């Protein structure tokens, strides 16, 4: 899988020497294939990978992460500009292509800011120090007497000032300092200050170019009839009817690849045409007979039974503390519960789409909404069996992604279609393609069991979780959750319980699965929060007070089973139960937890640590006169370390809340005969504006801790908080998502 | 050949007459501001105005708009931004931005027919437009801001 590289502060910047009297700075990241080329341009100054000065002194900042709505093109340049003392109005942003020189470009795991903060601080500070040195040299003074300020450097004693534009030539001849002083947080001018999205005008005028909007002269359009069942094979196909569709010009076979080849596409027939519409109609007219013998018997009902049986038996213990069997056999109340979550698809508003051009000389260029442009480049090279240097991956705006576009199967399809057709090809997925041929968020079942002591706290807690591992996609035979997966919400849980067993139970699934916003945290948070509430009730305790007692004394620990990539791109401690406690206390206080509510209003609460952030949510619902319920408000507090852009964080809380509500209320896919039964927004329901609560409040906690994730952490707390509110209203535990189905069953019972 | 008025200009489109307006706009005319999201009229990403009324371009064959006036996101403002677009910018509505052209077209149609919409009016008019990023609270607010500015302009 993806190799994640840590951009260590000390290794980021290394001088690469002089060329023709002009200094340029290469950035040597761990794992680079080779040092990046030196820039020979005499008119511009590129002190490092992320910063280039144009001759007029304007700054060009490169963003190496994909923009999919999380606002990286707004937040990341502000880190650089702050340390550089640049005027943000004089910054333009360039989207990096896929290239190993940028290190990890896999835009997932809520890690853009937390991973890029240290190297981008370093990049900005180093350039600033060089400009300060150039100014000091000009005035013949010591560098300690000068300071950069808002796109210029000032001599503190005389008050003289030189603009950056007057300094870049001299700065470009200087040695690169390896330990540039970083600004103190008290000196920040952009970090921590709210900024609106830099691309919002392009978005509201329709000018932003997404994957779907790419136009390459001479390009054709393509649509694929692909395996309706996982790993299905083409038995036969007939193009007669499809060929008669006006505008259809060719057909090409997308070859079968074992699914263990990283994100290579399923077998299919691409219909090449003169327009999107012709390609879609041609595809619909294509007759394909599929051999579905491999997985044609997969269905959701049987799969749920399999998972339910699986958690009845011991699984692989990922945390084993004390003696659970012995303690569980002791006296005291026994609490047990089973939690279920369904199969889901990401359904970004822009379905997968890619434009590829395999040129006459065999080089390949693509224009794609890819979450992981660097690895996409590597895998295109593998697909075409050419050197990576011959592949260019241009990154467009992503019309949403939520994890779907981290798998580049759709891009390899476009590459193959262009290779065979000999022209540039834009290969588009319809919504039906997107829902049916997703890398799905798999179903899961958790069972929880606890024996409560005389104080109401658990003396023993057994957690078993069954779901297929995503690693199964490239590791044949793997049939249980991996440590990094149980590390998302189970083994990093903060509670201080003497006897604990956290087990991953066997589950294989014959469909493609992948990452969806918050990944395993969705089901783990649902189960843990739900069960803590159930234990609290058995103990006769308030859920906030009970959680605080369960936490015990504040502790900081490095959780087992942390994903390697997260360890390498996060500089803080993994679990800090004090931060968990504080976010809970903060929100409970802010919302006056326990206060008397209006008649027929009910509240639920959930807390979770994920992606090194700490999130607490309180949801208030109202039971309406007609017996239906409405969500009155959602209040979410987050501690995500140092915040670069509060406005962006607030937007992420709002969006992740609504995403979470959609999952909690409606999200569900089912399979029958190996086929996903839903196909579009009419039967795969997502949140709409009329279902959105009138009040969604983000409460941001101030913190000096390193930045941590925000795109995902507000999602997994939503379902358990809503389940708790529904329990308060109905007396029925909602242990199965989605809740509208449970609600209807309850109302009809 | 279909002739229509597109953003104030007489325009000819040479496509099969059952081609949805969405694909004629995007592939034939290169106007990519109008987006594909579902193809069944369920998400609103392709919303345009036909003779001033909001319509789903993915379900509208070009033959049905012969001789009619079409407005797309590209034609909403002659210069700069429309009041609604400016409200979207000021309220920092977009996240990924993909659905926002359709949202703005629906909101503009709402405010044209109903300059002072209630919350319920807004929900009803906008319920057909999906935003997976979840910008709905800001969309509501931007519509109210735009409505306020339009009524202020009328009164001044």
GROMACS .gro file of N, CA and C in nm, chain A residues 581-719:
model
  417
  581UNK      N    1  -1.172   1.442   2.824
  581UNK     CA    2  -1.252   1.492   2.936
  581UNK      C    3  -1.289   1.638   2.915
  582UNK      N    4  -1.190   1.717   2.874
  582UNK     CA    5  -1.215   1.861   2.862
  582UNK      C    6  -1.317   1.894   2.752
  583UNK      N    7  -1.311   1.820   2.641
  583UNK     CA    8  -1.407   1.852   2.534
  583UNK      C    9  -1.548   1.815   2.579
  584UNK      N   10  -1.558   1.709   2.658
  584UNK     CA   11  -1.689   1.669   2.710
  584UNK      C   12  -1.740   1.772   2.812
  585UNK      N   13  -1.653   1.809   2.906
  585UNK     CA   14  -1.694   1.907   3.007
  585UNK      C   15  -1.729   2.041   2.944
  586UNK      N   16  -1.649   2.078   2.845
  586UNK     CA   17  -1.670   2.206   2.777
  586UNK      C   18  -1.808   2.210   2.711
  587UNK      N   19  -1.841   2.103   2.637
  587UNK     CA   20  -1.970   2.104   2.566
  587UNK      C   21  -2.087   2.091   2.663
  588UNK      N   22  -2.069   2.003   2.763
  588UNK     CA   23  -2.177   1.986   2.861
  588UNK      C   24  -2.208   2.119   2.929
  589UNK      N   25  -2.102   2.195   2.958
  589UNK     CA   26  -2.120   2.326   3.019
  589UNK      C   27  -2.183   2.424   2.922
  590UNK      N   28  -2.132   2.425   2.800
  590UNK     CA   29  -2.180   2.519   2.699
  590UNK      C   30  -2.330   2.498   2.671
  591UNK      N   31  -2.371   2.371   2.671
  591UNK     CA   32  -2.511   2.341   2.639
  591UNK      C   33  -2.597   2.321   2.764
  592UNK      N   34  -2.535   2.342   2.879
  592UNK     CA   35  -2.610   2.328   3.003
  592UNK      C   36  -2.677   2.190   3.011
  593UNK      N   37  -2.593   2.090   2.998
  593UNK     CA   38  -2.639   1.951   3.000
  593UNK      C   39  -2.717   1.924   3.129
  594UNK      N   40  -2.831   1.861   3.116
  594UNK     CA   41  -2.910   1.829   3.234
  594UNK      C   42  -3.017   1.932   3.264
  595UNK      N   43  -3.015   2.043   3.189
  595UNK     CA   44  -3.117   2.145   3.215
  595UNK      C   45  -3.254   2.092   3.171
  596UNK      N   46  -3.356   2.156   3.222
  596UNK     CA   47  -3.490   2.116   3.183
  596UNK      C   48  -3.517   2.158   3.039
  597UNK      N   49  -3.569   2.066   2.960
  597UNK     CA   50  -3.592   2.094   2.819
  597UNK      C   51  -3.740   2.125   2.796
  598UNK      N   52  -3.771   2.192   2.685
  598UNK     CA   53  -3.913   2.214   2.653
  598UNK      C   54  -3.984   2.079   2.641
  599UNK      N   55  -4.115   2.084   2.655
  599UNK     CA   56  -4.193   1.961   2.648
  599UNK      C   57  -4.167   1.889   2.515
  600UNK      N   58  -4.153   1.758   2.525
  600UNK     CA   59  -4.129   1.674   2.407
  600UNK      C   60  -3.996   1.698   2.337
  601UNK      N   61  -3.904   1.762   2.408
  601UNK     CA   62  -3.767   1.774   2.356
  601UNK      C   63  -3.678   1.677   2.431
  602UNK      N   64  -3.583   1.618   2.361
  602UNK     CA   65  -3.496   1.518   2.420
  602UNK      C   66  -3.355   1.534   2.364
  603UNK      N   67  -3.258   1.495   2.447
  603UNK     CA   68  -3.119   1.513   2.405
  603UNK      C   69  -3.041   1.382   2.410
  604UNK      N   70  -2.938   1.376   2.328
  604UNK     CA   71  -2.843   1.266   2.334
  604UNK      C   72  -2.703   1.322   2.316
  605UNK      N   73  -2.606   1.245   2.362
  605UNK     CA   74  -2.469   1.294   2.363
  605UNK      C   75  -2.374   1.184   2.319
  606UNK      N   76  -2.267   1.221   2.255
  606UNK     CA   77  -2.160   1.125   2.223
  606UNK      C   78  -2.027   1.197   2.220
  607UNK      N   79  -1.921   1.124   2.247
  607UNK     CA   80  -1.785   1.180   2.249
  607UNK      C   81  -1.694   1.080   2.181
  608UNK      N   82  -1.598   1.128   2.105
  608UNK     CA   83  -1.500   1.035   2.051
  608UNK      C   84  -1.370   1.104   2.017
  609UNK      N   85  -1.262   1.027   2.028
  609UNK     CA   86  -1.133   1.072   1.978
  609UNK      C   87  -1.106   0.999   1.847
  610UNK      N   88  -1.080   1.075   1.743
  610UNK     CA   89  -1.044   1.013   1.616
  610UNK      C   90  -0.952   1.109   1.540
  611UNK      N   91  -0.860   1.053   1.466
  611UNK     CA   92  -0.763   1.131   1.390
  611UNK      C   93  -0.695   1.234   1.481
  612UNK      N   94  -0.674   1.193   1.606
  612UNK     CA   95  -0.601   1.270   1.709
  612UNK      C   96  -0.677   1.393   1.755
  613UNK      N   97  -0.802   1.406   1.711
  613UNK     CA   98  -0.886   1.514   1.759
  613UNK      C   99  -0.990   1.458   1.855
  614UNK      N  100  -1.053   1.547   1.931
  614UNK     CA  101  -1.148   1.508   2.033
  614UNK      C  102  -1.278   1.583   2.005
  615UNK      N  103  -1.385   1.507   1.994
  615UNK     CA  104  -1.511   1.564   1.948
  615UNK      C  105  -1.623   1.522   2.040
  616UNK      N  106  -1.708   1.617   2.077
  616UNK     CA  107  -1.827   1.585   2.156
  616UNK      C  108  -1.947   1.650   2.089
  617UNK      N  109  -2.058   1.580   2.090
  617UNK     CA  110  -2.179   1.630   2.024
  617UNK      C  111  -2.300   1.611   2.113
  618UNK      N  112  -2.385   1.712   2.115
  618UNK     CA  113  -2.516   1.700   2.179
  618UNK      C  114  -2.622   1.729   2.074
  619UNK      N  115  -2.713   1.635   2.057
  619UNK     CA  116  -2.822   1.652   1.961
  619UNK      C  117  -2.953   1.662   2.039
  620UNK      N  118  -3.032   1.763   2.002
  620UNK     CA  119  -3.163   1.778   2.064
  620UNK      C  120  -3.270   1.753   1.958
  621UNK      N  121  -3.366   1.668   1.991
  621UNK     CA  122  -3.476   1.640   1.899
  621UNK      C  123  -3.608   1.680   1.964
  622UNK      N  124  -3.708   1.694   1.880
  622UNK     CA  125  -3.843   1.721   1.930
  622UNK      C  126  -3.937   1.618   1.870
  623UNK      N  127  -4.025   1.565   1.954
  623UNK     CA  128  -4.130   1.477   1.902
  623UNK      C  129  -4.248   1.566   1.864
  624UNK      N  130  -4.285   1.558   1.737
  624UNK     CA  131  -4.391   1.646   1.686
  624UNK      C  132  -4.529   1.590   1.720
  625UNK      N  133  -4.629   1.676   1.701
  625UNK     CA  134  -4.766   1.636   1.736
  625UNK      C  135  -4.813   1.516   1.655
  626UNK      N  136  -4.764   1.506   1.531
  626UNK     CA  137  -4.807   1.393   1.448
  626UNK      C  138  -4.727   1.266   1.478
  627UNK      N  139  -4.643   1.272   1.580
  627UNK     CA  140  -4.567   1.153   1.618
  627UNK      C  141  -4.433   1.141   1.550
  628UNK      N  142  -4.406   1.226   1.451
  628UNK     CA  143  -4.273   1.224   1.387
  628UNK      C  144  -4.173   1.297   1.477
  629UNK      N  145  -4.046   1.291   1.439
  629UNK     CA  146  -3.949   1.367   1.517
  629UNK      C  147  -3.871   1.463   1.427
  630UNK      N  148  -3.824   1.571   1.486
  630UNK     CA  149  -3.738   1.667   1.416
  630UNK      C  150  -3.610   1.684   1.495
  631UNK      N  151  -3.503   1.709   1.424
  631UNK     CA  152  -3.378   1.741   1.492
  631UNK      C  153  -3.374   1.892   1.511
  632UNK      N  154  -3.372   1.933   1.636
  632UNK     CA  155  -3.380   2.076   1.667
  632UNK      C  156  -3.242   2.141   1.654
  633UNK      N  157  -3.141   2.075   1.711
  633UNK     CA  158  -3.008   2.136   1.708
  633UNK      C  159  -2.901   2.030   1.723
  634UNK      N  160  -2.786   2.062   1.669
  634UNK     CA  161  -2.666   1.980   1.687
  634UNK      C  162  -2.555   2.074   1.734
  635UNK      N  163  -2.502   2.048   1.850
  635UNK     CA  164  -2.389   2.126   1.902
  635UNK      C  165  -2.268   2.034   1.908
  636UNK      N  166  -2.160   2.077   1.843
  636UNK     CA  167  -2.040   1.994   1.843
  636UNK      C  168  -1.921   2.076   1.890
  637UNK      N  169  -1.850   2.022   1.987
  637UNK     CA  170  -1.726   2.084   2.033
  637UNK      C  171  -1.609   2.002   1.979
  638UNK      N  172  -1.507   2.071   1.930
  638UNK     CA  173  -1.389   1.999   1.883
  638UNK      C  174  -1.263   2.059   1.943
  639UNK      N  175  -1.174   1.968   1.980
  639UNK     CA  176  -1.036   2.005   2.010
  639UNK      C  177  -0.953   1.937   1.903
  640UNK      N  178  -0.913   2.015   1.804
  640UNK     CA  179  -0.833   1.959   1.695
  640UNK      C  180  -0.694   2.023   1.694
  641UNK      N  181  -0.646   2.052   1.816
  641UNK     CA  182  -0.513   2.111   1.826
  641UNK      C  183  -0.515   2.254   1.776
  642UNK      N  184  -0.398   2.300   1.735
  642UNK     CA  185  -0.391   2.438   1.683
  642UNK      C  186  -0.472   2.447   1.555
  643UNK      N  187  -0.554   2.548   1.547
  643UNK     CA  188  -0.642   2.566   1.430
  643UNK      C  189  -0.579   2.666   1.335
  644UNK      N  190  -0.565   2.626   1.209
  644UNK     CA  191  -0.509   2.716   1.109
  644UNK      C  192  -0.616   2.813   1.060
  645UNK      N  193  -0.734   2.759   1.027
  645UNK     CA  194  -0.841   2.844   0.974
  645UNK      C  195  -0.973   2.811   1.044
  646UNK      N  196  -1.009   2.888   1.148
  646UNK     CA  197  -1.131   2.857   1.223
  646UNK      C  198  -1.255   2.851   1.134
  647UNK      N  199  -1.261   2.938   1.035
  647UNK     CA  200  -1.376   2.938   0.944
  647UNK      C  201  -1.384   2.804   0.868
  648UNK      N  202  -1.270   2.756   0.826
  648UNK     CA  203  -1.267   2.628   0.755
  648UNK      C  204  -1.305   2.513   0.847
  649UNK      N  205  -1.258   2.518   0.971
  649UNK     CA  206  -1.291   2.413   1.068
  649UNK      C  207  -1.442   2.414   1.095
  650UNK      N  208  -1.497   2.533   1.111
  650UNK     CA  209  -1.642   2.544   1.133
  650UNK      C  210  -1.719   2.482   1.017
  651UNK      N  211  -1.675   2.513   0.895
  651UNK     CA  212  -1.743   2.457   0.777
  651UNK      C  213  -1.733   2.305   0.777
  652UNK      N  214  -1.618   2.252   0.817
  652UNK     CA  215  -1.602   2.106   0.820
  652UNK      C  216  -1.692   2.044   0.926
  653UNK      N  217  -1.706   2.111   1.040
  653UNK     CA  218  -1.795   2.058   1.143
  653UNK      C  219  -1.938   2.054   1.090
  654UNK      N  220  -1.981   2.162   1.026
  654UNK     CA  221  -2.117   2.165   0.971
  654UNK      C  222  -2.137   2.053   0.870
  655UNK      N  223  -2.042   2.043   0.777
  655UNK     CA  224  -2.056   1.944   0.671
  655UNK      C  225  -2.048   1.801   0.722
  656UNK      N  226  -1.953   1.778   0.811
  656UNK     CA  227  -1.936   1.642   0.865
  656UNK      C  228  -2.056   1.602   0.950
  657UNK      N  229  -2.119   1.701   1.014
  657UNK     CA  230  -2.241   1.675   1.091
  657UNK      C  231  -2.353   1.628   0.999
  658UNK      N  232  -2.370   1.700   0.889
  658UNK     CA  233  -2.478   1.665   0.796
  658UNK      C  234  -2.449   1.532   0.728
  659UNK      N  235  -2.324   1.508   0.697
  659UNK     CA  236  -2.285   1.377   0.643
  659UNK      C  237  -2.321   1.267   0.744
  660UNK      N  238  -2.288   1.293   0.870
  660UNK     CA  239  -2.318   1.195   0.976
  660UNK      C  240  -2.467   1.174   0.994
  661UNK      N  241  -2.544   1.282   0.982
  661UNK     CA  242  -2.690   1.269   0.994
  661UNK      C  243  -2.746   1.184   0.880
  662UNK      N  244  -2.691   1.203   0.760
  662UNK     CA  245  -2.736   1.123   0.647
  662UNK      C  246  -2.713   0.974   0.671
  663UNK      N  247  -2.594   0.942   0.723
  663UNK     CA  248  -2.564   0.803   0.754
  663UNK      C  249  -2.658   0.751   0.864
  664UNK      N  250  -2.677   0.833   0.965
  664UNK     CA  251  -2.756   0.789   1.080
  664UNK      C  252  -2.903   0.767   1.042
  665UNK      N  253  -2.957   0.855   0.961
  665UNK     CA  254  -3.100   0.849   0.932
  665UNK      C  255  -3.134   0.758   0.815
  666UNK      N  256  -3.056   0.767   0.708
  666UNK     CA  257  -3.101   0.707   0.582
  666UNK      C  258  -3.005   0.608   0.516
  667UNK      N  259  -2.875   0.624   0.536
  667UNK     CA  260  -2.778   0.555   0.451
  667UNK      C  261  -2.784   0.403   0.463
  668UNK      N  262  -2.813   0.338   0.353
  668UNK     CA  263  -2.809   0.191   0.353
  668UNK      C  264  -2.811   0.139   0.211
  669UNK      N  265  -2.718   0.051   0.182
  669UNK     CA  266  -2.720  -0.024   0.057
  669UNK      C  267  -2.737  -0.170   0.092
  670UNK      N  268  -2.804  -0.242   0.003
  670UNK     CA  269  -2.820  -0.386   0.022
  670UNK      C  270  -2.779  -0.456  -0.107
  671UNK      N  271  -2.745  -0.584  -0.093
  671UNK     CA  272  -2.705  -0.663  -0.209
  671UNK      C  273  -2.792  -0.786  -0.218
  672UNK      N  274  -2.818  -0.826  -0.340
  672UNK     CA  275  -2.889  -0.951  -0.366
  672UNK      C  276  -2.832  -1.010  -0.495
  673UNK      N  277  -2.814  -1.140  -0.498
  673UNK     CA  278  -2.753  -1.206  -0.615
  673UNK      C  279  -2.621  -1.138  -0.654
  674UNK      N  280  -2.549  -1.094  -0.553
  674UNK     CA  281  -2.418  -1.034  -0.578
  674UNK      C  282  -2.424  -0.891  -0.628
  675UNK      N  283  -2.545  -0.841  -0.650
  675UNK     CA  284  -2.561  -0.707  -0.708
  675UNK      C  285  -2.614  -0.609  -0.602
  676UNK      N  286  -2.560  -0.487  -0.606
  676UNK     CA  287  -2.613  -0.382  -0.520
  676UNK      C  288  -2.749  -0.340  -0.575
  677UNK      N  289  -2.847  -0.333  -0.485
  677UNK     CA  290  -2.984  -0.313  -0.532
  677UNK      C  291  -3.023  -0.167  -0.552
  678UNK      N  292  -2.945  -0.075  -0.497
  678UNK     CA  293  -2.978   0.066  -0.513
  678UNK      C  294  -2.893   0.122  -0.628
  679UNK      N  295  -2.931   0.238  -0.679
  679UNK     CA  296  -2.859   0.286  -0.796
  679UNK      C  297  -2.846   0.438  -0.807
  680UNK      N  298  -2.926   0.513  -0.732
  680UNK     CA  299  -2.922   0.658  -0.753
  680UNK      C  300  -2.983   0.724  -0.628
  681UNK      N  301  -2.994   0.855  -0.630
  681UNK     CA  302  -3.039   0.926  -0.511
  681UNK      C  303  -3.186   0.900  -0.475
  682UNK      N  304  -3.262   0.838  -0.565
  682UNK     CA  305  -3.402   0.809  -0.530
  682UNK      C  306  -3.410   0.691  -0.433
  683UNK      N  307  -3.312   0.600  -0.439
  683UNK     CA  308  -3.319   0.485  -0.347
  683UNK      C  309  -3.196   0.475  -0.256
  684UNK      N  310  -3.098   0.560  -0.278
  684UNK     CA  311  -2.988   0.573  -0.181
  684UNK      C  312  -2.998   0.715  -0.128
  685UNK      N  313  -3.066   0.725  -0.014
  685UNK     CA  314  -3.108   0.856   0.033
  685UNK      C  315  -2.996   0.928   0.108
  686UNK      N  316  -2.978   1.054   0.076
  686UNK     CA  317  -2.881   1.138   0.146
  686UNK      C  318  -2.955   1.260   0.201
  687UNK      N  319  -2.888   1.338   0.284
  687UNK     CA  320  -2.955   1.453   0.347
  687UNK      C  321  -2.989   1.561   0.245
  688UNK      N  322  -3.106   1.618   0.264
  688UNK     CA  323  -3.148   1.734   0.185
  688UNK      C  324  -3.170   1.852   0.278
  689UNK      N  325  -3.185   1.969   0.220
  689UNK     CA  326  -3.189   2.092   0.301
  689UNK      C  327  -3.309   2.093   0.396
  690UNK      N  328  -3.423   2.037   0.350
  690UNK     CA  329  -3.543   2.040   0.433
  690UNK      C  330  -3.535   1.942   0.550
  691UNK      N  331  -3.435   1.854   0.549
  691UNK     CA  332  -3.417   1.759   0.659
  691UNK      C  333  -3.305   1.803   0.753
  692UNK      N  334  -3.241   1.913   0.716
  692UNK     CA  335  -3.124   1.960   0.791
  692UNK      C  336  -3.168   2.043   0.912
  693UNK      N  337  -3.112   2.015   1.029
  693UNK     CA  338  -3.151   2.092   1.147
  693UNK      C  339  -3.129   2.242   1.127
  694UNK      N  340  -3.215   2.319   1.192
  694UNK     CA  341  -3.203   2.464   1.182
  694UNK      C  342  -3.080   2.518   1.252
  695UNK      N  343  -3.031   2.445   1.349
  695UNK     CA  344  -2.917   2.492   1.427
  695UNK      C  345  -2.807   2.386   1.428
  696UNK      N  346  -2.693   2.421   1.371
  696UNK     CA  347  -2.574   2.338   1.382
  696UNK      C  348  -2.463   2.431   1.429
  697UNK      N  349  -2.419   2.409   1.551
  697UNK     CA  350  -2.320   2.500   1.608
  697UNK      C  351  -2.188   2.427   1.628
  698UNK      N  352  -2.081   2.490   1.582
  698UNK     CA  353  -1.946   2.437   1.605
  698UNK      C  354  -1.881   2.516   1.718
  699UNK      N  355  -1.835   2.448   1.819
  699UNK     CA  356  -1.766   2.513   1.931
  699UNK      C  357  -1.619   2.472   1.923
  700UNK      N  358  -1.534   2.564   1.886
  700UNK     CA  359  -1.393   2.530   1.865
  700UNK      C  360  -1.313   2.561   1.991
  701UNK      N  361  -1.239   2.461   2.037
  701UNK     CA  362  -1.160   2.481   2.158
  701UNK      C  363  -1.021   2.531   2.120
  702UNK      N  364  -0.971   2.626   2.197
  702UNK     CA  365  -0.836   2.674   2.170
  702UNK      C  366  -0.734   2.574   2.222
  703UNK      N  367  -0.628   2.556   2.147
  703UNK     CA  368  -0.530   2.455   2.186
  703UNK      C  369  -0.394   2.491   2.128
  704UNK      N  370  -0.291   2.459   2.202
  704UNK     CA  371  -0.154   2.474   2.152
  704UNK      C  372  -0.096   2.341   2.108
  705UNK      N  373  -0.178   2.236   2.112
  705UNK     CA  374  -0.131   2.105   2.068
  705UNK      C  375  -0.110   2.109   1.916
  706UNK      N  376  -0.033   2.016   1.862
  706UNK     CA  377  -0.015   2.014   1.715
  706UNK      C  378  -0.151   1.999   1.646
  707UNK      N  379  -0.166   2.055   1.526
  707UNK     CA  380  -0.293   2.041   1.455
  707UNK      C  381  -0.326   1.893   1.434
  708UNK      N  382  -0.454   1.860   1.447
  708UNK     CA  383  -0.497   1.722   1.419
  708UNK      C  384  -0.618   1.729   1.326
  709UNK      N  385  -0.679   1.613   1.301
  709UNK     CA  386  -0.779   1.605   1.193
  709UNK      C  387  -0.907   1.680   1.222
  710UNK      N  388  -0.977   1.721   1.114
  710UNK     CA  389  -1.107   1.786   1.130
  710UNK      C  390  -1.208   1.744   1.023
  711UNK      N  391  -1.163   1.700   0.907
  711UNK     CA  392  -1.259   1.663   0.802
  711UNK      C  393  -1.347   1.547   0.840
  712UNK      N  394  -1.296   1.456   0.923
  712UNK     CA  395  -1.372   1.338   0.961
  712UNK      C  396  -1.423   1.336   1.105
  713UNK      N  397  -1.345   1.382   1.202
  713UNK     CA  398  -1.385   1.362   1.342
  713UNK      C  399  -1.527   1.405   1.382
  714UNK      N  400  -1.588   1.506   1.319
  714UNK     CA  401  -1.725   1.538   1.364
  714UNK      C  402  -1.830   1.440   1.312
  715UNK      N  403  -1.796   1.349   1.222
  715UNK     CA  404  -1.896   1.256   1.169
  715UNK      C  405  -1.934   1.142   1.263
  716UNK      N  406  -1.838   1.068   1.319
  716UNK     CA  407  -1.878   0.946   1.392
  716UNK      C  408  -1.953   0.969   1.523
  717UNK      N  409  -1.954   1.089   1.576
  717UNK     CA  410  -2.029   1.116   1.699
  717UNK      C  411  -2.179   1.137   1.671
  718UNK      N  412  -2.214   1.160   1.547
  718UNK     CA  413  -2.352   1.200   1.518
  718UNK      C  414  -2.451   1.085   1.541
  719UNK      N  415  -2.426   0.969   1.482
  719UNK     CA  416  -2.522   0.859   1.496
  719UNK      C  417  -2.545   0.820   1.643
   0.00000   0.00000   0.00000
